[in-house]
Amino acid sequence: MPRFLYSLIFTLCLPLILARLLYRAWRAPAYARRWRERFALSGDLRAGGIWVHAVSVGESIAAAPMVRELRKRHPELPVTITCMTPTGSEQIRKLFGDEVGHAYLPYDLPWLQRRLIRRLRPRISIIMETELWPNLVAECGRAGVPVVLANARLSERSARGYQRVSGLVRPMFAALDWVAAQTAAEAERFLMLGVRQTALTVTGSIKFDLKPGAELLATAAQWRAQWGERPVWIAASTHSGEDEVVLAAHRQVLQQHPDALLILVPRHPERFDAVARQIEGAGLSMVRRSAGNMPTSSDLVLLGDTMGELMQFYACADVAFVGGSLIPGGGHNYLEPAALGLPVLSGPHRFNFAEISELLERAGALVEVADAQGMAEQVNGWLSDRPSARVAGEAGRVVVEANQGALERLLQGIARRL
């Protein structure tokens, strides 16, 4: 009954959902394209294989090593990846090109999910992290398709939200064939929401299985050679309300390090132009990565307004601030800069990566800051004391390497359910 009411309300709200899609298309034109896929009427679907759902950019990047290994170990099974956002779609095509099928996930209505599954005929459905939809899970169960929640994470905040609609979500969680949880704390939350003990394993986070490639490091070295010996710090995946703080901090950093370069990478592409105007308004000379130019000695900010280059930007920096954490966004992936040996800064809102950020903090690899002054002081400290920065960065790298192996455990669990 709760799922019937959910589907009924979802159907009644479709006009509002479409109106919201139109609004988003006005701000980001990519949302206006490929509407038929939102109703499971089109898309590049490779039938009879492995279906991976990764909601957006972060999940697509996290899924990439898993997908590559699945294709290597099961070459006879085609892979199709679905997502929800244009940026996620762009990331998937950048990672895999035409090697995998790709489409948007349709709206979570029974007949739309049924249509997708009928066209896709998957051997298994692998959902990344926590992108669960009641009708998607129910229709997979109806069709006999095993559902795996891979690299599963569930913050206390999200768990409380699910508990408020427990009548709807408990059957969904109970129907999952396997949950590969990142941590023991998250496993407990999944159990409280109805996941069966026999369907739950703590595998760790596959985000630890991150190995920066030699090509990425070589390109970073080339970029830094062009920039000279100047110090470089990065503010990555920033949200509205954080850029102002970062720019104020950079102005303070420049007082102590006049040649310092800030790489500023907003989280969402629709904000690129607005952030560029903020940089100009702050009186800081800037070069945009999308223009194809490298910063000169007079440029104080490099705006990372491209997609899929975040790791490249990290590899060029000496210190990293990870955004989504000064505002109540929960933070983003702290392991990317840590894997590159960078000392990491975060705001106080880390609930999306609580256990990971605490691991790094205990190791001395991550420092929490709350405002521009605190950020500037820590950046200046690490830029002035390079040995101390190296110690902090190496501590983070050790944490990453010590926790690797989750990907192999996940792949073995998937193989048993194929």
Coordinates of C-alpha atoms in Angstrom, one line a residue:
M1 CA 0.0 0.0 0.0
P2 CA 2.7 2.6 0.8
R3 CA 4.4 2.0 -2.6
F4 CA 1.0 2.3 -4.3
L5 CA 0.5 5.7 -2.7
Y6 CA 4.1 6.7 -3.5
S7 CA 3.5 5.8 -7.2
L8 CA 0.2 7.6 -7.2
I9 CA 1.7 10.8 -5.7
F10 CA 4.7 10.5 -8.1
T11 CA 2.2 10.3 -11.0
L12 CA 0.2 13.3 -9.8
C13 CA 3.4 15.3 -9.4
L14 CA 4.7 14.5 -12.9
P15 CA 3.7 18.0 -14.2
L16 CA 5.6 19.6 -11.4
I17 CA 8.6 17.3 -12.1
L18 CA 8.5 18.2 -15.8
A19 CA 8.3 21.9 -14.9
R20 CA 11.3 21.5 -12.7
L21 CA 13.1 19.8 -15.5
L22 CA 12.3 22.7 -17.8
Y23 CA 13.6 25.1 -15.2
R24 CA 16.9 23.2 -15.0
A25 CA 17.1 23.0 -18.8
W26 CA 16.8 26.8 -18.8
R27 CA 19.8 27.0 -16.4
A28 CA 21.7 24.0 -18.0
P29 CA 20.6 23.3 -21.6
A30 CA 21.8 19.7 -21.4
Y31 CA 18.7 18.9 -19.3
A32 CA 16.5 19.7 -22.3
R33 CA 18.0 16.8 -24.4
R34 CA 17.2 13.1 -24.4
W35 CA 13.8 13.5 -22.7
R36 CA 12.6 10.2 -24.1
E37 CA 15.1 8.3 -22.0
R38 CA 13.3 9.7 -18.9
F39 CA 10.4 7.6 -20.0
A40 CA 12.4 4.5 -21.0
L41 CA 11.6 5.1 -24.7
S42 CA 15.1 5.3 -26.0
G43 CA 18.8 5.1 -25.0
D44 CA 21.8 3.0 -25.8
L45 CA 20.8 -0.2 -23.9
R46 CA 23.0 -3.3 -24.2
A47 CA 20.6 -6.2 -23.4
G48 CA 21.4 -9.4 -21.5
G49 CA 24.3 -8.1 -19.5
I50 CA 25.3 -6.0 -16.4
W51 CA 23.3 -2.9 -15.5
V52 CA 25.1 -0.3 -13.4
H53 CA 23.3 2.7 -12.0
A54 CA 25.5 5.7 -11.0
V55 CA 23.4 8.8 -10.2
S56 CA 26.0 11.5 -11.2
V57 CA 29.6 12.4 -11.6
G58 CA 31.0 11.2 -8.2
E59 CA 29.3 7.8 -8.5
S60 CA 30.4 7.4 -12.1
I61 CA 34.0 8.0 -11.2
A62 CA 33.7 5.6 -8.2
A63 CA 32.2 3.0 -10.4
A64 CA 34.8 3.2 -13.2
P65 CA 37.4 0.7 -11.7
M66 CA 34.6 -1.8 -11.0
V67 CA 33.2 -1.5 -14.5
R68 CA 36.6 -1.9 -16.1
E69 CA 37.2 -5.1 -14.0
L70 CA 33.8 -6.5 -14.8
R71 CA 34.3 -6.0 -18.5
K72 CA 37.7 -7.7 -18.2
R73 CA 36.4 -10.6 -16.1
H74 CA 33.1 -11.1 -18.0
P75 CA 33.8 -10.0 -21.6
E76 CA 30.8 -11.9 -22.8
L77 CA 28.4 -9.7 -20.8
P78 CA 27.7 -6.2 -22.2
V79 CA 27.5 -3.3 -19.6
T80 CA 25.0 -0.5 -19.6
I81 CA 25.3 2.4 -17.2
T82 CA 22.4 4.6 -16.3
C83 CA 22.6 8.0 -14.5
M84 CA 20.3 10.9 -13.6
T85 CA 22.2 14.1 -14.6
P86 CA 23.8 15.5 -17.8
T87 CA 27.2 15.9 -15.9
G88 CA 27.0 12.3 -14.9
S89 CA 26.2 11.3 -18.5
E90 CA 29.2 13.4 -19.8
Q91 CA 31.5 11.8 -17.3
I92 CA 30.4 8.2 -18.3
R93 CA 31.0 9.0 -22.0
K94 CA 34.4 10.5 -21.1
L95 CA 35.4 7.5 -19.1
F96 CA 34.1 4.8 -21.5
G97 CA 33.1 6.2 -24.8
D98 CA 31.0 3.6 -26.7
E99 CA 32.5 0.7 -24.8
V100 CA 29.4 0.6 -22.6
G101 CA 25.7 1.3 -23.2
H102 CA 24.3 4.4 -21.6
A103 CA 21.0 6.1 -20.9
Y104 CA 19.2 8.2 -18.3
L105 CA 17.3 6.2 -15.6
P106 CA 13.6 6.8 -16.1
Y107 CA 11.3 8.3 -13.5
D108 CA 10.5 5.9 -10.7
L109 CA 7.1 4.7 -11.8
P110 CA 6.3 1.0 -12.0
W111 CA 5.5 0.9 -15.8
L112 CA 8.6 3.0 -16.7
Q113 CA 11.0 0.8 -14.7
R114 CA 9.2 -2.3 -16.1
R115 CA 9.7 -1.0 -19.6
L116 CA 13.4 -0.3 -19.0
I117 CA 14.0 -3.8 -17.5
R118 CA 12.1 -5.5 -20.3
R119 CA 14.3 -3.7 -22.9
L120 CA 17.5 -4.2 -20.9
R121 CA 17.0 -7.8 -19.6
P122 CA 19.9 -7.5 -17.2
R123 CA 21.6 -10.4 -15.5
I124 CA 22.2 -8.2 -12.5
S125 CA 21.5 -4.6 -11.4
I126 CA 24.4 -2.9 -9.5
I127 CA 23.4 0.4 -7.8
M128 CA 26.2 2.6 -6.6
E129 CA 26.3 4.0 -3.1
T130 CA 22.7 4.8 -2.0
E131 CA 20.7 5.7 -5.1
L132 CA 17.7 3.5 -4.2
W133 CA 14.2 3.9 -5.8
P134 CA 11.3 1.8 -4.4
N135 CA 9.8 0.9 -7.8
L136 CA 13.2 0.2 -9.4
V137 CA 14.0 -2.4 -6.7
A138 CA 10.4 -3.8 -6.8
E139 CA 10.4 -4.3 -10.5
C140 CA 13.8 -5.9 -10.5
G141 CA 12.5 -8.3 -7.9
R142 CA 9.4 -9.0 -10.1
A143 CA 11.7 -9.7 -13.1
G144 CA 14.1 -11.9 -11.1
V145 CA 17.0 -9.5 -11.4
P146 CA 19.4 -9.6 -8.4
V147 CA 20.0 -6.1 -7.0
V148 CA 23.4 -5.3 -5.5
L149 CA 24.0 -2.0 -3.6
A150 CA 27.7 -1.5 -4.2
N151 CA 30.1 0.7 -2.2
A152 CA 27.0 1.4 -0.1
R153 CA 27.1 4.4 2.2
L154 CA 24.4 5.7 4.5
S155 CA 25.0 8.7 6.8
E156 CA 23.1 9.2 10.0
R157 CA 21.2 12.1 8.4
S158 CA 20.1 9.9 5.5
A159 CA 19.1 7.1 7.8
R160 CA 16.9 9.4 9.8
G161 CA 15.2 10.6 6.6
Y162 CA 14.5 7.0 5.5
Q163 CA 13.1 6.1 8.9
R164 CA 10.5 8.9 8.5
V165 CA 9.1 6.9 5.6
S166 CA 9.9 3.4 6.9
G167 CA 6.6 1.9 5.6
L168 CA 7.7 2.7 2.1
V169 CA 11.5 1.9 2.3
R170 CA 11.7 -1.1 4.6
P171 CA 10.3 -3.5 1.9
M172 CA 12.8 -1.9 -0.5
F173 CA 15.8 -2.5 1.8
A174 CA 14.6 -6.0 2.6
A175 CA 14.4 -6.9 -1.1
L176 CA 18.1 -6.1 -1.8
D177 CA 20.0 -9.2 -2.7
W178 CA 23.3 -7.9 -1.4
V179 CA 24.6 -4.7 0.3
A180 CA 28.4 -4.2 0.1
A181 CA 28.7 -1.5 2.9
Q182 CA 31.7 0.8 3.2
T183 CA 31.9 0.7 7.1
A184 CA 30.5 -1.2 10.0
A185 CA 28.6 1.9 11.2
E186 CA 26.8 2.2 7.9
A187 CA 26.1 -1.6 8.0
E188 CA 24.3 -1.1 11.3
R189 CA 22.2 1.6 9.8
F190 CA 21.2 -0.6 6.8
L191 CA 20.2 -3.4 9.2
M192 CA 18.0 -0.9 11.1
L193 CA 16.3 0.0 7.9
G194 CA 15.4 -3.6 7.0
V195 CA 18.4 -5.1 5.1
R196 CA 18.7 -8.8 5.9
Q197 CA 21.8 -9.8 7.9
T198 CA 22.6 -12.5 5.4
A199 CA 22.5 -10.0 2.5
L200 CA 25.0 -7.6 4.2
T201 CA 28.8 -7.5 4.0
V202 CA 31.2 -4.8 5.1
T203 CA 33.6 -4.6 2.1
G204 CA 35.1 -1.2 2.7
S205 CA 35.1 1.7 0.2
I206 CA 36.2 1.1 -3.3
K207 CA 37.2 4.8 -3.4
F208 CA 40.3 3.7 -1.4
D209 CA 41.3 1.6 -4.5
L210 CA 42.4 4.7 -6.3
K211 CA 45.7 4.6 -8.0
P212 CA 46.7 7.8 -9.8
G213 CA 48.0 6.9 -13.3
A214 CA 51.5 7.6 -14.6
E215 CA 50.0 9.7 -17.4
L216 CA 48.1 11.9 -15.0
L217 CA 51.2 12.5 -12.9
A218 CA 53.3 13.2 -16.0
T219 CA 50.8 15.7 -17.3
A220 CA 50.7 17.4 -13.9
A221 CA 54.5 17.7 -13.8
Q222 CA 54.4 19.3 -17.3
W223 CA 51.7 21.8 -16.2
R224 CA 53.7 22.7 -13.0
A225 CA 56.9 23.2 -15.1
Q226 CA 55.0 25.8 -17.1
W227 CA 53.8 27.6 -14.0
G228 CA 57.3 27.9 -12.4
E229 CA 58.1 27.4 -8.8
R230 CA 55.0 29.2 -7.4
P231 CA 53.0 27.5 -4.6
V232 CA 49.6 26.1 -5.7
W233 CA 46.5 25.2 -3.7
I234 CA 43.1 23.9 -4.8
A235 CA 39.6 24.4 -3.6
A236 CA 37.6 21.6 -5.2
S237 CA 34.0 20.8 -5.7
T238 CA 32.9 24.0 -4.1
H239 CA 29.2 25.0 -3.7
S240 CA 27.4 28.3 -3.6
G241 CA 28.4 30.1 -0.4
E242 CA 31.9 28.6 -0.3
D243 CA 33.5 30.4 -3.2
E244 CA 33.4 33.7 -1.4
V245 CA 35.1 32.2 1.6
V246 CA 37.8 30.6 -0.6
L247 CA 38.5 33.8 -2.4
A248 CA 38.7 35.8 0.8
A249 CA 41.2 33.1 2.1
H250 CA 43.2 33.4 -1.1
R251 CA 43.6 37.1 -0.7
Q252 CA 45.1 36.5 2.8
V253 CA 47.3 33.7 1.4
L254 CA 48.6 36.2 -1.2
Q255 CA 49.8 38.6 1.6
Q256 CA 52.3 35.9 2.7
H257 CA 52.8 34.2 -0.7
P258 CA 52.3 36.9 -3.4
D259 CA 52.9 34.4 -6.3
A260 CA 50.4 31.7 -4.9
L261 CA 48.0 30.2 -7.5
L262 CA 44.5 29.1 -6.5
I263 CA 42.8 26.4 -8.6
L264 CA 39.1 26.9 -8.0
V265 CA 36.8 24.1 -9.2
P266 CA 33.1 24.6 -8.7
R267 CA 31.0 21.4 -8.2
H268 CA 28.3 22.2 -10.7
P269 CA 28.9 23.4 -14.3
E270 CA 25.9 25.7 -14.3
R271 CA 27.8 27.8 -11.7
F272 CA 31.0 28.3 -13.8
D273 CA 30.1 31.7 -15.2
A274 CA 28.8 33.0 -11.9
V275 CA 32.0 31.9 -10.1
A276 CA 34.1 33.6 -12.8
R277 CA 32.2 36.8 -12.1
Q278 CA 32.9 36.4 -8.4
I279 CA 36.6 36.0 -9.1
E280 CA 36.6 39.2 -11.2
G281 CA 34.6 41.0 -8.5
A282 CA 37.2 40.0 -6.0
G283 CA 39.8 41.8 -8.1
L284 CA 41.8 38.6 -8.8
S285 CA 43.3 38.0 -12.2
M286 CA 42.0 34.8 -13.7
V287 CA 42.4 32.3 -16.5
R288 CA 39.6 29.8 -17.4
R289 CA 40.7 26.2 -18.1
S290 CA 37.9 26.0 -20.8
A291 CA 39.8 28.7 -22.8
G292 CA 42.7 26.3 -23.2
N293 CA 45.3 28.7 -21.8
M294 CA 47.7 28.0 -18.9
P295 CA 48.0 30.6 -16.1
T296 CA 50.8 33.1 -16.5
S297 CA 52.8 34.6 -13.6
S298 CA 50.3 37.4 -13.3
D299 CA 47.3 35.1 -13.0
L300 CA 46.3 34.4 -9.4
V301 CA 43.3 32.0 -10.0
L302 CA 42.8 29.1 -12.4
L303 CA 39.1 28.4 -12.8
G304 CA 38.6 24.7 -13.4
D305 CA 35.5 25.1 -15.5
T306 CA 35.8 21.7 -17.3
M307 CA 34.4 18.3 -16.6
G308 CA 36.4 15.2 -15.8
E309 CA 39.7 16.9 -14.9
L310 CA 39.5 17.1 -11.1
M311 CA 42.2 14.5 -10.4
Q312 CA 44.4 16.4 -12.9
F313 CA 43.9 19.6 -10.9
Y314 CA 44.5 17.9 -7.6
A315 CA 47.8 16.4 -9.0
C316 CA 49.0 20.0 -9.7
A317 CA 48.4 21.3 -6.2
D318 CA 50.4 21.4 -2.9
V319 CA 47.4 21.7 -0.6
A320 CA 43.7 20.8 -1.1
F321 CA 40.4 22.1 0.3
V322 CA 37.5 19.8 -0.4
G323 CA 34.2 21.6 -0.8
G324 CA 30.6 20.9 0.1
S325 CA 31.8 21.0 3.7
L326 CA 31.6 24.7 4.7
I327 CA 27.9 24.6 4.0
P328 CA 25.7 21.7 5.1
G329 CA 26.4 19.6 2.0
G330 CA 28.2 16.8 3.8
G331 CA 31.6 17.1 2.0
H332 CA 32.9 15.3 -1.1
N333 CA 35.6 12.7 -1.7
Y334 CA 38.6 13.3 0.5
L335 CA 40.4 10.3 -0.8
E336 CA 41.2 11.8 -4.2
P337 CA 43.7 14.4 -2.8
A338 CA 44.9 12.0 -0.1
A339 CA 45.8 9.4 -2.7
L340 CA 48.0 12.0 -4.4
G341 CA 49.8 12.8 -1.1
L342 CA 48.2 16.2 -0.5
P343 CA 47.4 17.6 3.0
V344 CA 43.6 18.1 3.1
L345 CA 41.4 20.8 4.5
S346 CA 37.7 20.4 5.1
G347 CA 34.9 22.5 6.6
P348 CA 32.9 21.2 9.5
H349 CA 30.1 19.5 7.5
R350 CA 31.6 16.1 6.7
F351 CA 28.6 13.7 7.3
N352 CA 28.7 12.2 3.8
F353 CA 32.3 11.0 4.4
A354 CA 32.3 10.9 8.2
E355 CA 34.3 7.7 8.7
I356 CA 36.8 8.5 5.9
S357 CA 37.4 12.0 7.0
E358 CA 37.9 10.9 10.6
L359 CA 40.5 8.3 9.5
L360 CA 42.4 11.0 7.7
E361 CA 42.0 13.5 10.6
R362 CA 43.3 11.0 13.2
A363 CA 46.3 10.3 10.9
G364 CA 47.1 14.0 10.8
A365 CA 46.3 14.2 7.0
L366 CA 43.1 16.4 7.3
V367 CA 42.5 19.6 9.2
E368 CA 39.1 21.1 9.8
V369 CA 38.6 24.9 9.2
A370 CA 35.5 26.9 9.6
D371 CA 36.1 30.3 7.9
A372 CA 38.4 32.2 5.6
Q373 CA 40.8 33.1 8.3
G374 CA 41.2 29.5 9.5
M375 CA 41.6 28.3 5.9
A376 CA 44.2 31.0 5.0
E377 CA 46.2 30.2 8.2
Q378 CA 46.4 26.5 7.5
V379 CA 47.2 27.0 3.8
N380 CA 49.9 29.5 4.6
G381 CA 51.3 27.1 7.3
W382 CA 51.6 24.2 4.9
L383 CA 52.9 26.3 2.0
S384 CA 55.6 27.8 4.3
D385 CA 56.5 24.6 6.0
R386 CA 56.8 22.1 3.1
P387 CA 58.3 19.3 5.3
S388 CA 55.2 19.5 7.6
A389 CA 52.9 19.4 4.5
R390 CA 54.7 16.4 3.1
V391 CA 54.3 14.5 6.4
A392 CA 50.6 15.2 6.4
G393 CA 50.2 14.3 2.8
E394 CA 52.2 11.1 3.2
A395 CA 50.0 10.2 6.2
G396 CA 46.9 10.5 4.0
R397 CA 48.5 8.3 1.3
V398 CA 49.3 5.6 3.9
V399 CA 45.6 5.6 5.0
V400 CA 44.4 5.2 1.4
E401 CA 46.9 2.3 0.7
A402 CA 46.1 0.6 4.1
N403 CA 42.4 0.4 3.3
Q404 CA 42.6 -0.9 -0.3
G405 CA 41.1 -4.2 -1.3
A406 CA 37.4 -3.3 -1.2
L407 CA 37.2 -3.5 -5.0
E408 CA 38.3 -7.2 -5.1
R409 CA 35.8 -8.1 -2.4
L410 CA 33.0 -6.3 -4.2
L411 CA 33.9 -8.0 -7.5
Q412 CA 33.9 -11.5 -5.9
G413 CA 30.5 -10.8 -4.4
I414 CA 29.1 -9.7 -7.7
A415 CA 30.5 -12.8 -9.5
R416 CA 28.7 -15.1 -7.0
R417 CA 25.4 -13.4 -8.0
L418 CA 25.8 -13.3 -11.8

